[in-house]
Amino acid sequence: SEMCYTLDAAELMAKETFVKVIDNESLLRYSKFLTDVFNEPINIDSDIPASVILFDAMDRSGYVKKSGRSRCTKQLSDDMNTFYNHIGISDVSSFYQIQRVLIGERFEFTVVCQIAFYLGMKAEDLIKPRISSSQIDREKSSHYMTDKPKIDWAKYDIELATALEHFAYDIYNGISSGRPERVSEKLIYREFKLPKHRLEVLPRCQSILARYSETYEEAWARRIIWAYKVLKIEKNDGQVYASDLRKKAGVKMKNAEQILPYLFLHTEPETANIIKNIMIPLLMP
């Protein structure tokens, strides 16, 4: 309810216009694979999950034991890390992400594509699979077992904490969205699709959330400071008005009185006083 949507000209936002030529053949093939999958029309009548399609490729690549009742997911994860690091990809899917996809709980585009590309699949194999009912049954029997291994919570916490740290930093500083936002527990649960109370058993993740925790008023103050600095650049150091701040920051100025004390916590006194003087008229009856 406090978002103010605006459109920005691409010519102003795209700062880097130079062309970088890449001669890494493996990296080029990987990039083309992602593009082909993204652009390939999807058959909306197909109800075959990605986990079944990838399991079939794993089976053909030797990552499923002959009995069909056990997958070599850890080996697959280790081999993928080696492969992608070798071709120059640093953001490789974690064991946790791969595992969630392979049991049908997650469907991230990059994770699915990294698994498929490593297993030698084509874009068409992923989007228009030829899977029989017997193959679907074989996949189901591979993970609906009574002797499932216990979760290594310490390892799970470390792997999730790495992804959470990047996510929280991004949201807090507005790297992807362009504007700083508040990192909330609800947002984390929704982003990572975590079961209720899962963070309670993950101390590393809890500490990250605590580090980024703040009140709404403090988050609004950070957004107003960010908006002021951006406006000063856009206006070539011209006059910035309260209406400009409200529109750019997406913060209702009826909360100005609660926001003012936090300005001095997140910027230098001189800037905080300037913003305060812009907002003070809003406090007058």
Coordinates of C-alpha atoms in Angstrom, one line a residue:
S1 CA 0.0 0.0 0.0
E2 CA 3.0 2.3 0.3
M3 CA 4.6 1.5 -3.1
C4 CA 4.9 4.3 -5.6
Y5 CA 5.4 2.8 -9.1
T6 CA 7.3 4.8 -11.8
L7 CA 8.8 3.9 -15.1
D8 CA 12.5 4.7 -15.9
A9 CA 13.9 5.2 -19.4
A10 CA 16.2 2.3 -20.4
E11 CA 18.7 4.8 -21.8
L12 CA 19.2 6.4 -18.4
M13 CA 19.3 3.2 -16.4
A14 CA 21.6 1.1 -18.7
K15 CA 25.0 2.6 -17.7
E16 CA 27.2 0.0 -19.4
T17 CA 26.9 -0.1 -23.1
F18 CA 30.1 -1.9 -24.1
V19 CA 30.0 -5.4 -25.6
K20 CA 32.0 -8.1 -23.9
V21 CA 33.1 -10.9 -26.2
I22 CA 33.3 -14.4 -24.6
D23 CA 35.2 -17.2 -26.2
N24 CA 34.6 -19.9 -23.6
E25 CA 32.8 -22.5 -25.6
S26 CA 31.3 -24.3 -22.6
L27 CA 30.0 -21.1 -21.2
L28 CA 28.5 -20.1 -24.5
R29 CA 26.7 -23.5 -24.8
Y30 CA 25.4 -23.1 -21.2
S31 CA 24.1 -19.6 -22.0
K32 CA 22.4 -20.8 -25.2
F33 CA 20.8 -23.6 -23.3
L34 CA 19.3 -21.2 -20.8
T35 CA 18.0 -19.0 -23.6
D36 CA 16.5 -21.9 -25.5
V37 CA 14.7 -23.2 -22.4
F38 CA 13.4 -19.8 -21.6
N39 CA 12.2 -19.1 -25.1
E40 CA 10.8 -22.6 -25.9
P41 CA 6.9 -22.7 -25.8
I42 CA 5.7 -24.6 -22.8
N43 CA 3.1 -27.4 -23.3
I44 CA 0.5 -26.4 -20.7
D45 CA -1.4 -29.6 -21.1
S46 CA 1.6 -31.7 -19.8
D47 CA 1.5 -32.5 -16.1
I48 CA 4.9 -34.2 -15.9
P49 CA 6.9 -32.6 -13.1
A50 CA 10.5 -31.4 -13.6
S51 CA 11.6 -33.9 -10.9
V52 CA 10.5 -36.9 -13.1
I53 CA 12.2 -35.4 -16.2
L54 CA 15.4 -34.9 -14.4
F55 CA 15.3 -38.3 -12.7
D56 CA 15.1 -40.0 -16.1
A57 CA 18.2 -38.1 -17.2
M58 CA 19.9 -39.0 -13.9
D59 CA 19.0 -42.6 -14.5
R60 CA 20.6 -42.6 -17.9
S61 CA 23.7 -40.8 -16.6
G62 CA 24.4 -43.3 -13.8
Y63 CA 23.2 -41.3 -10.9
V64 CA 20.5 -43.7 -9.9
K65 CA 21.4 -47.2 -8.5
K66 CA 20.2 -50.2 -10.6
S67 CA 17.5 -51.0 -8.0
G68 CA 15.9 -47.6 -8.8
R69 CA 15.4 -47.1 -5.1
S70 CA 18.3 -44.8 -4.4
R71 CA 19.7 -41.6 -6.0
C72 CA 23.2 -40.4 -5.9
T73 CA 22.2 -36.8 -5.2
K74 CA 25.3 -35.9 -3.2
Q75 CA 27.6 -37.2 -6.0
L76 CA 25.5 -35.3 -8.6
S77 CA 25.9 -32.1 -6.5
D78 CA 29.7 -32.5 -6.1
D79 CA 30.1 -33.3 -9.8
M80 CA 28.0 -30.3 -10.9
N81 CA 30.1 -28.0 -8.7
T82 CA 33.3 -29.2 -10.2
F83 CA 31.9 -28.9 -13.7
Y84 CA 30.5 -25.4 -13.4
N85 CA 33.4 -24.0 -11.5
H86 CA 35.7 -25.3 -14.3
I87 CA 33.7 -23.5 -17.0
G88 CA 33.6 -20.3 -15.0
I89 CA 30.1 -20.3 -13.3
S90 CA 30.4 -19.2 -9.7
D91 CA 26.7 -19.3 -8.7
V92 CA 26.3 -23.1 -8.7
S93 CA 23.2 -24.6 -7.2
S94 CA 23.7 -26.0 -3.7
F95 CA 23.1 -29.5 -2.6
Y96 CA 19.9 -28.3 -0.7
Q97 CA 18.6 -26.6 -3.9
I98 CA 19.3 -29.6 -6.1
Q99 CA 17.7 -32.0 -3.5
R100 CA 14.5 -29.8 -3.2
V101 CA 14.1 -29.8 -7.0
L102 CA 14.7 -33.5 -7.4
I103 CA 11.9 -34.4 -4.9
G104 CA 9.5 -31.9 -6.5
E105 CA 9.4 -29.3 -3.7
R106 CA 11.1 -26.5 -5.6
F107 CA 11.2 -25.4 -9.3
E108 CA 13.8 -22.7 -9.7
F109 CA 14.6 -22.0 -13.3
T110 CA 18.4 -21.8 -12.8
V111 CA 18.6 -24.9 -10.6
V112 CA 16.5 -27.0 -13.1
C113 CA 18.6 -25.8 -16.0
Q114 CA 21.9 -26.4 -14.3
I115 CA 21.0 -30.0 -13.5
A116 CA 19.6 -30.6 -17.1
F117 CA 22.6 -29.0 -18.8
Y118 CA 25.1 -31.0 -16.8
L119 CA 23.2 -34.2 -17.6
G120 CA 23.5 -33.5 -21.3
M121 CA 19.8 -32.7 -21.9
K122 CA 18.5 -30.5 -24.7
A123 CA 16.0 -27.7 -24.2
E124 CA 13.4 -29.7 -26.0
D125 CA 14.0 -32.7 -23.6
L126 CA 13.1 -30.5 -20.7
I127 CA 10.1 -28.6 -22.2
K128 CA 8.6 -31.4 -24.3
P129 CA 9.6 -34.7 -22.5
R130 CA 8.7 -38.1 -23.7
I131 CA 8.1 -39.9 -20.4
S132 CA 6.1 -43.0 -20.0
S133 CA 3.9 -43.9 -17.0
S134 CA 6.4 -46.6 -15.9
Q135 CA 9.1 -44.0 -15.8
I136 CA 6.9 -41.8 -13.6
D137 CA 6.3 -44.7 -11.2
R138 CA 10.0 -45.5 -11.1
E139 CA 10.7 -41.9 -10.0
K140 CA 8.1 -42.0 -7.3
S141 CA 9.5 -45.2 -5.8
S142 CA 13.0 -43.6 -5.6
H143 CA 12.1 -41.2 -2.9
Y144 CA 9.0 -42.4 -1.1
M145 CA 10.9 -44.7 1.2
T146 CA 10.5 -45.6 4.8
D147 CA 14.2 -45.4 5.5
K148 CA 14.9 -41.8 4.6
P149 CA 18.1 -40.5 6.0
K150 CA 17.9 -37.9 8.8
I151 CA 18.4 -34.3 8.0
D152 CA 21.9 -33.0 8.9
W153 CA 20.6 -29.7 10.5
A154 CA 24.0 -28.2 10.9
K155 CA 24.9 -28.7 7.3
Y156 CA 21.4 -27.5 6.2
D157 CA 21.8 -24.4 8.3
I158 CA 25.2 -23.6 6.7
E159 CA 23.9 -24.1 3.2
L160 CA 20.7 -22.1 3.7
A161 CA 22.6 -19.3 5.6
T162 CA 24.8 -18.7 2.6
A163 CA 21.8 -18.1 0.3
L164 CA 20.0 -16.1 3.0
E165 CA 22.9 -13.8 3.5
H166 CA 22.9 -12.9 -0.2
F167 CA 19.2 -12.5 -0.2
A168 CA 19.0 -10.3 2.9
Y169 CA 21.9 -8.1 1.7
D170 CA 20.2 -7.6 -1.6
I171 CA 16.8 -6.7 -0.1
Y172 CA 18.3 -4.4 2.6
N173 CA 20.4 -2.5 0.1
G174 CA 17.9 -2.6 -2.7
I175 CA 20.4 -4.1 -5.2
S176 CA 17.8 -5.9 -7.3
S177 CA 14.8 -3.7 -6.7
G178 CA 16.6 -0.5 -6.8
R179 CA 15.3 0.7 -3.4
P180 CA 16.2 -0.5 0.1
E181 CA 13.5 -2.6 1.8
R182 CA 12.9 -4.2 5.1
V183 CA 14.1 -7.8 5.7
S184 CA 11.3 -9.6 7.5
E185 CA 10.8 -13.1 8.8
K186 CA 7.7 -13.4 6.7
L187 CA 9.6 -12.4 3.6
I188 CA 12.3 -15.0 4.2
Y189 CA 9.8 -17.8 4.8
R190 CA 8.0 -16.9 1.6
E191 CA 11.2 -16.6 -0.5
F192 CA 12.7 -19.9 0.6
K193 CA 9.4 -21.7 1.0
L194 CA 10.3 -22.8 4.5
P195 CA 8.0 -24.8 6.7
K196 CA 6.6 -23.0 9.8
H197 CA 9.1 -22.5 12.7
R198 CA 12.0 -23.9 10.5
L199 CA 14.3 -20.9 11.4
E200 CA 13.9 -21.8 15.1
V201 CA 16.3 -24.8 14.5
L202 CA 18.7 -22.9 12.3
P203 CA 21.0 -20.7 14.5
R204 CA 23.1 -19.3 11.7
C205 CA 20.0 -18.2 9.8
Q206 CA 18.5 -16.8 13.0
S207 CA 21.6 -14.6 13.5
I208 CA 21.4 -13.3 10.0
L209 CA 17.8 -12.3 10.5
A210 CA 18.6 -10.7 13.8
R211 CA 21.4 -8.7 12.2
Y212 CA 19.1 -7.2 9.5
S213 CA 16.1 -6.8 11.8
E214 CA 14.6 -3.3 12.1
T215 CA 11.3 -1.5 12.8
Y216 CA 9.2 -0.2 9.9
E217 CA 10.1 3.3 10.9
E218 CA 13.8 2.6 10.6
A219 CA 13.3 1.0 7.2
W220 CA 11.3 4.0 6.1
A221 CA 14.1 6.3 7.3
R222 CA 16.7 4.4 5.2
R223 CA 14.5 4.6 2.2
I224 CA 14.0 8.3 2.6
I225 CA 17.8 8.8 2.9
W226 CA 18.3 6.7 -0.2
A227 CA 15.6 8.7 -2.1
Y228 CA 17.2 12.0 -1.1
K229 CA 20.6 11.0 -2.3
V230 CA 19.2 9.8 -5.6
L231 CA 17.1 12.9 -6.1
K232 CA 20.1 15.2 -5.5
I233 CA 21.9 13.5 -8.3
E234 CA 18.9 13.5 -10.6
K235 CA 18.3 17.2 -9.9
N236 CA 21.9 18.2 -10.2
D237 CA 22.0 19.3 -6.5
G238 CA 18.7 21.3 -7.0
Q239 CA 16.0 21.7 -4.4
V240 CA 14.4 18.5 -3.1
Y241 CA 10.8 18.8 -1.8
A242 CA 8.8 16.5 0.5
S243 CA 6.6 15.4 -2.4
D244 CA 9.7 14.3 -4.2
L245 CA 10.8 12.2 -1.2
R246 CA 7.4 10.7 -0.8
K247 CA 7.2 9.6 -4.4
K248 CA 10.7 8.3 -4.7
A249 CA 10.8 6.5 -1.4
G250 CA 7.2 5.2 -1.4
V251 CA 6.8 6.3 2.2
K252 CA 3.7 8.0 3.6
M253 CA 4.7 11.3 5.2
K254 CA 2.1 10.9 7.9
N255 CA 4.8 8.8 9.6
A256 CA 7.3 11.6 9.5
E257 CA 7.4 12.2 13.2
Q258 CA 8.3 8.5 13.9
I259 CA 10.9 8.4 11.1
L260 CA 13.0 11.5 12.0
P261 CA 15.0 10.0 14.9
Y262 CA 16.2 7.2 12.7
L263 CA 17.7 9.5 10.1
F264 CA 20.7 10.3 12.3
L265 CA 21.4 6.5 12.7
H266 CA 21.9 5.9 9.0
T267 CA 23.5 9.0 7.5
E268 CA 25.8 11.8 8.5
P269 CA 24.3 14.6 10.7
E270 CA 24.5 17.2 7.9
T271 CA 22.4 15.1 5.5
A272 CA 20.0 14.1 8.3
N273 CA 19.4 17.7 9.2
I274 CA 18.7 18.7 5.6
I275 CA 16.2 15.9 5.2
K276 CA 14.7 16.8 8.6
N277 CA 14.1 20.4 7.5
I278 CA 12.4 19.2 4.4
M279 CA 10.1 17.0 6.4
I280 CA 9.4 19.4 9.4
P281 CA 6.7 21.4 7.6
L282 CA 4.7 18.1 7.4
L283 CA 4.6 18.0 11.2
M284 CA 2.9 21.4 11.6
P285 CA -0.8 21.4 12.2

